[in-house]
Coordinates of C-alpha atoms and ligand atoms in Angstrom, one line a residue:
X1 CA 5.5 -7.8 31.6
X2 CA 7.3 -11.1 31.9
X3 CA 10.1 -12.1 33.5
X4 CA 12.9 -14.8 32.5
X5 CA 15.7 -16.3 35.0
X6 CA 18.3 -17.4 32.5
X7 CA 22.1 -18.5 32.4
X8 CA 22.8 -15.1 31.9
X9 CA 20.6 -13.1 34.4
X10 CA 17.2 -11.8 34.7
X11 CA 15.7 -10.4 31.7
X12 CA 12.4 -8.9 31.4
X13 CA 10.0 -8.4 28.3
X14 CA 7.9 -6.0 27.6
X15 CA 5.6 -5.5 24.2
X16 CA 8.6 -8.1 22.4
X17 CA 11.6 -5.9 23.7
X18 CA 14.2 -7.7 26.6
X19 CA 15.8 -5.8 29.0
X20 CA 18.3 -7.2 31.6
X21 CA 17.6 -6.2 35.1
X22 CA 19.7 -5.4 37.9
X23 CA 19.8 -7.3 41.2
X24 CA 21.5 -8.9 43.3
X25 CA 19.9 -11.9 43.0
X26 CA 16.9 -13.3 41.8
X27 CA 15.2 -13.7 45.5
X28 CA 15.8 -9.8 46.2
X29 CA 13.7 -9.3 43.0
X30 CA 10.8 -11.3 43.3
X31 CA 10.0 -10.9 46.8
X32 CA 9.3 -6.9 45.5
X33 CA 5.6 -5.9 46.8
X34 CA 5.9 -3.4 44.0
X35 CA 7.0 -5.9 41.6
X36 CA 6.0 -4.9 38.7
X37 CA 6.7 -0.8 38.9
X38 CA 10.3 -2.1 39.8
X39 CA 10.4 -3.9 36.4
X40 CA 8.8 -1.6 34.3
X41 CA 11.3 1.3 35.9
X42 CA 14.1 -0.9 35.5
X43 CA 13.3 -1.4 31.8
X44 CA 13.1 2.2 31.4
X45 CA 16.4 2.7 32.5
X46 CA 17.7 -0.9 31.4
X47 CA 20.3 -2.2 28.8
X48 CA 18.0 -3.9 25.4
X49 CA 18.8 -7.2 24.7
X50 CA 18.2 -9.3 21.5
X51 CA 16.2 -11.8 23.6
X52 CA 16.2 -15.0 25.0
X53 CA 17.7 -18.4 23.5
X54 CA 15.5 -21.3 24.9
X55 CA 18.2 -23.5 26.3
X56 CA 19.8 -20.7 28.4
X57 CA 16.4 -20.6 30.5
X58 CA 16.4 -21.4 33.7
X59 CA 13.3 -22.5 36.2
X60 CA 11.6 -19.7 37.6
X61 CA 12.1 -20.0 41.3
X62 CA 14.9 -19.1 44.1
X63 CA 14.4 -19.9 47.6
X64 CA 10.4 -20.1 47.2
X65 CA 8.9 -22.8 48.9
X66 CA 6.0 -25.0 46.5
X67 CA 2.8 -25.5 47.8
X68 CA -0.3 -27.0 46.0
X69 CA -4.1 -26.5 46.5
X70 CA -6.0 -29.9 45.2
X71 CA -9.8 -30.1 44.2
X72 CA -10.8 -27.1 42.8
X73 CA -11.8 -28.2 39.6
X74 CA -15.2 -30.4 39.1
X75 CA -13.2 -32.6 37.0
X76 CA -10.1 -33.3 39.4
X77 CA -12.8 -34.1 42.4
X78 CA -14.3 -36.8 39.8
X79 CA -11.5 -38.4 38.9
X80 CA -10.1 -38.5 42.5
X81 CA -13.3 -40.1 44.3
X82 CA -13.0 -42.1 41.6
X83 CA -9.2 -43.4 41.5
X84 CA -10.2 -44.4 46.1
X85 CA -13.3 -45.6 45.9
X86 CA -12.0 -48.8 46.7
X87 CA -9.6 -47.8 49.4
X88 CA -13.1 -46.1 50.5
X89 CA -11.5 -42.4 50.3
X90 CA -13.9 -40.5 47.9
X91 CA -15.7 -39.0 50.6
X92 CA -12.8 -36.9 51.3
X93 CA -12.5 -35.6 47.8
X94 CA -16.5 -34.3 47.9
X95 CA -16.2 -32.9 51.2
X96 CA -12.8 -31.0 50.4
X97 CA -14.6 -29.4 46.9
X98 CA -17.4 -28.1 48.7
X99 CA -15.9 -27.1 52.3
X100 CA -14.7 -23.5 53.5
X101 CA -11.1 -24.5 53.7
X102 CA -9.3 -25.8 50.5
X103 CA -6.8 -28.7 50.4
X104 CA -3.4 -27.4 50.7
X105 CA -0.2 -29.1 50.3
X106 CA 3.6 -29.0 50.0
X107 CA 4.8 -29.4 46.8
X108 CA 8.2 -29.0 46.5
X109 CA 11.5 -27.4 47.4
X110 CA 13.5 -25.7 44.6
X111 CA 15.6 -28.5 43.8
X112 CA 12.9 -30.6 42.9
X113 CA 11.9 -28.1 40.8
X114 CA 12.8 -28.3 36.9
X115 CA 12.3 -25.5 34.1
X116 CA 11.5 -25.1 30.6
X117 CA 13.0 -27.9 28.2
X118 CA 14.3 -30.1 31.8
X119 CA 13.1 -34.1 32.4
X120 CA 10.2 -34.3 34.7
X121 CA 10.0 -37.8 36.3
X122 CA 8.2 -40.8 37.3
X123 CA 8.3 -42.4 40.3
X124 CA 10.0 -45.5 40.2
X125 CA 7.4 -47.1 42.4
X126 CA 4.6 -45.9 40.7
X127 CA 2.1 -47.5 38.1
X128 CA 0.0 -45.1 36.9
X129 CA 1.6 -41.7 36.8
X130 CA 0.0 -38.3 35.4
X131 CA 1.1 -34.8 34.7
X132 CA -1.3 -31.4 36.2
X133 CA -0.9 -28.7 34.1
X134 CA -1.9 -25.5 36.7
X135 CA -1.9 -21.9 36.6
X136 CA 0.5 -21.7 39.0
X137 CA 1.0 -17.6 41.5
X138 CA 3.8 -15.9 42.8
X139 CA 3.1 -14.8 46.3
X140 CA 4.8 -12.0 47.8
X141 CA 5.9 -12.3 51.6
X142 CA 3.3 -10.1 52.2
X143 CA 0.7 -12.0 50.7
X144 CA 0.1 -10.2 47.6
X145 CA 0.0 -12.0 44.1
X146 CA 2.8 -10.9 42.0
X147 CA 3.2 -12.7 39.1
X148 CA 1.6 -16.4 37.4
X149 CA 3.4 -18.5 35.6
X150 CA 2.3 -22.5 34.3
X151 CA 3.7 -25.6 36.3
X152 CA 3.0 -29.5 36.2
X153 CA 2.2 -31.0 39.3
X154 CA 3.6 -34.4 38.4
X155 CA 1.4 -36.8 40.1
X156 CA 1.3 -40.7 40.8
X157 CA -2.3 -42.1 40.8
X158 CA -2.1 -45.0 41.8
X159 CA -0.3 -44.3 45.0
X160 CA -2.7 -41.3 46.0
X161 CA -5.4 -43.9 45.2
X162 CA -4.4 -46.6 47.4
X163 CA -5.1 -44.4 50.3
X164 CA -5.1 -40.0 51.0
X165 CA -2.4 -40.2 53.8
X166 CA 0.0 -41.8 51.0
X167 CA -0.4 -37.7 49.1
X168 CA 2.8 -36.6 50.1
X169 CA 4.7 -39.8 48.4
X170 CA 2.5 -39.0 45.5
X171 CA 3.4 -35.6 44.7
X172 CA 6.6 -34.7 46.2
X173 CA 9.6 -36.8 44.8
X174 CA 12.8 -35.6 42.8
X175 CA 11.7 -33.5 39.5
X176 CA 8.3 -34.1 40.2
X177 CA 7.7 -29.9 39.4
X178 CA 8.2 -28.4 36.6
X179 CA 7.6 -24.2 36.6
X180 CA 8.1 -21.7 33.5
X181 CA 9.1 -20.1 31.0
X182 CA 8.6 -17.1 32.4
X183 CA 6.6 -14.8 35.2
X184 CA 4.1 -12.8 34.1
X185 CA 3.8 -10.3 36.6
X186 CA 0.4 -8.2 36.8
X187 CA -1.0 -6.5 39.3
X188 CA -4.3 -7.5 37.8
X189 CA -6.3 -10.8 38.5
X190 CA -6.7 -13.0 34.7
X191 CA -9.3 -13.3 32.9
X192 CA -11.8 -16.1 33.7
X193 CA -11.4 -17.3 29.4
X194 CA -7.7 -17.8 30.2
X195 CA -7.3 -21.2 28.9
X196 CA -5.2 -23.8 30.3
X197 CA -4.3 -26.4 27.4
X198 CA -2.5 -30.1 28.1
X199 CA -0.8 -32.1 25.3
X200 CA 0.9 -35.1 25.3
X201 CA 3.0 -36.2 22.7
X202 CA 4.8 -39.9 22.5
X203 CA 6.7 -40.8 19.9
X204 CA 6.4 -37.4 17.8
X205 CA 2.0 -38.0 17.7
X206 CA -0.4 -36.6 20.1
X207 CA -1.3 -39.3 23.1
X208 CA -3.4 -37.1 25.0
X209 CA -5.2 -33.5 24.6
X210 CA -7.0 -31.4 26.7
X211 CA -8.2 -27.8 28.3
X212 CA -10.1 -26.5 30.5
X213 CA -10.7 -22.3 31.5
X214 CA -10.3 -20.6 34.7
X215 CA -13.7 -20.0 34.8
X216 CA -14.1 -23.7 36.3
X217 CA -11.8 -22.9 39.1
X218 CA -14.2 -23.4 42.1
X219 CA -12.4 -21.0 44.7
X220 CA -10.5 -17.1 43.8
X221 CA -6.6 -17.2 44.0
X222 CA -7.0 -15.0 46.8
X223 CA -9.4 -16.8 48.8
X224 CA -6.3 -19.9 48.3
X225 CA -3.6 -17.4 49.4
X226 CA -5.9 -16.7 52.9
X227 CA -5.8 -20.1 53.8
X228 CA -1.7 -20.9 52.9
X229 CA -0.9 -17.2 54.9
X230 CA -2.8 -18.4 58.0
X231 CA 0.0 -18.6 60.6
X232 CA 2.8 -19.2 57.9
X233 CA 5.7 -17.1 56.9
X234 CA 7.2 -17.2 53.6
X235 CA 10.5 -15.0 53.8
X236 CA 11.3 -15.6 50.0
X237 CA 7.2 -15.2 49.0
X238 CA 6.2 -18.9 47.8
X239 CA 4.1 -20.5 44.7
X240 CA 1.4 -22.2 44.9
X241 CA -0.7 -24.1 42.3
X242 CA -4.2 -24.0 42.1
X243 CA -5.3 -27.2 40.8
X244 CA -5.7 -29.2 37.6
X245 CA -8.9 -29.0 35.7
X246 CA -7.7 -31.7 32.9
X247 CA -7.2 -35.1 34.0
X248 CA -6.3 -37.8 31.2
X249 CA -8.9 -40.9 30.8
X250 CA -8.1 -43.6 33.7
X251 CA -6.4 -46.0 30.5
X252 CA -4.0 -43.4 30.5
X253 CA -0.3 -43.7 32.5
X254 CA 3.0 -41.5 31.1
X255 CA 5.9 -43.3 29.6
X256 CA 9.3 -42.4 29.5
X257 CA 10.4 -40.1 26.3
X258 CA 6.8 -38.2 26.7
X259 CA 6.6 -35.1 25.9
X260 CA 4.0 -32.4 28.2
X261 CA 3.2 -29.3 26.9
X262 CA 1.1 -27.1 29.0
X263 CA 0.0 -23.8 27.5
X264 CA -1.4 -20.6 29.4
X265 CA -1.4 -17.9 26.7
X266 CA -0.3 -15.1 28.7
X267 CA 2.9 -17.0 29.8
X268 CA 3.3 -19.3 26.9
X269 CA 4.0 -22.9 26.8
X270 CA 5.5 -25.1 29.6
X271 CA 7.8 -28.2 27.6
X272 CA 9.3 -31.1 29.4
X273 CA 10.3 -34.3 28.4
X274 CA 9.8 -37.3 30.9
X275 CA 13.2 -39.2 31.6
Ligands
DO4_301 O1 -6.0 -34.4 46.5 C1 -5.2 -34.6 45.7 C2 -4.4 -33.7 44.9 C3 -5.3 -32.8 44.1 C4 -4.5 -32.0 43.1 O2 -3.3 -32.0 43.0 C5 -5.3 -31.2 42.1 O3 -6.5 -31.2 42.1 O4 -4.7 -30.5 41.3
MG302 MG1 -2.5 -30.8 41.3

């Protein structure tokens, strides 16, 4: 079941037919616990639709706070120890990927937050600059996980490089999140082959191209949930990415006019523009 916030309301879809659901707002749906029996009853009952136009989506998110877990691929511990060793923080990275508590962080607020077809950005006082295509959950108030959907943890290396405290300049700027097309919401964990697929596109040919699987994420979505729920609320539920598995090679830095497709098959593919 998926779940679209557009310019015209919520619609849901279900095996290729959309249904528009009723509520009074998109926060009083997706903080649901039953999420997903309240969707499929509502579709049931619901008006059909034709579908969905593209440009009337809208990003997937309300009054959710963004958060981020960092390190939970092999690959994005690698590239980290080796974008500090000079500012001599690598050891953090290789204590982080192998310690009992995972790196969390805040990511963003929902205006920071752009959807399906917006402009991510780049810092403007950043060098090297990368996106992190994630499988990104929905989180209940409760603490249960509701739905996925893909986002980009925009990212500038250079700055994270220079030394760990500088993280939050890093990763949390204007449009430096992009979340969508849709929620998939399940009440059942994906599969460990679900890909996670980067492509980068300037001027019309590919610049960069990547995947990796969710069988090389190092730590269970709910063992990241445990950590964020210790002593915080989240009144609205919240989303949280789990970490990027597909780093470009260190020669690599976005440019303005890029285009980033991330693709998660179940939810589709994640396009922004950076501008
Ligand atoms: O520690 C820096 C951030 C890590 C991150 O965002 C990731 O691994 O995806
Ligand atoms: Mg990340």
């Amino acid at each position: 079941m998926k779940l679209y916030r557009t310019r015209s309301g919520i619609l849901a879809e279900q095996d290729e037919q959309f249904y528009s659901i009723n509520s009074a707002s998109w926060d009083d749906l997706v903080v649901r616990e039953d999420l997903l029996d309240f969707v499929t009853r509502q579709c049931e009952q619901g008006q059909r639709l034709s579908g969905v136009a593209p440009e009337d989506l809208l990003p997937p998110i309300g009054g959710q706070e963004v958060w981020a877990a960092g390190v939970t691929y092999f690959r994005s511990r690698d590239a980290r120890m080796e974008e500090s060793k000079t500012a001599g923080g690598g050891d953090f990275y290789d204590r982080v990927y192998h310690a009992a508590r995972p790196e969390l962080f805040f990511k963003a607020t929902a205006h920071r937050v752009v959807g399906p077809g917006g402009k991510v950005a780049i810092r403007k006082d950043a060098s090297w600059s990368v996106p992190e295509p994630e499988l990104v959950l929905l989180i209940s108030p409760g603490g249960k996980i509701t739905g996925y959907t893909v986002g980009n943890d925009m990212s500038s290396r250079d700055i994270e490089g220079e030394n760990p405290l500088y993280l939050p300049q890093a990763k949390v700027y204007d449009r430096s999140c992009a979340l969508g097309p849709c929620l998939l919401i399940s009440d059942e964990a994906l599969p460990a082959s679900t890909e996670i697929g980067l492509h980068i596109l300037r001027n019309g040919a590919s610049a960069f191209s990547g995947s990796t699987t969710l069988k090389e994420l190092k730590r269970k979505p709910e063992e990241l949930v445990e950590y964020l729920y210790r002593s915080s609320s989240f009144p609205h539920g919240c989303f949280l990415f789990t970490g990027t598995g597909v780093v470009p090679p260190d020669s690599f830095t976005l440019q303005h006019g890029d285009e980033i497709r991330i693709t998660i098959p179940p939810m589709g593919t994640l396009s922004n523009v950076v501008g």
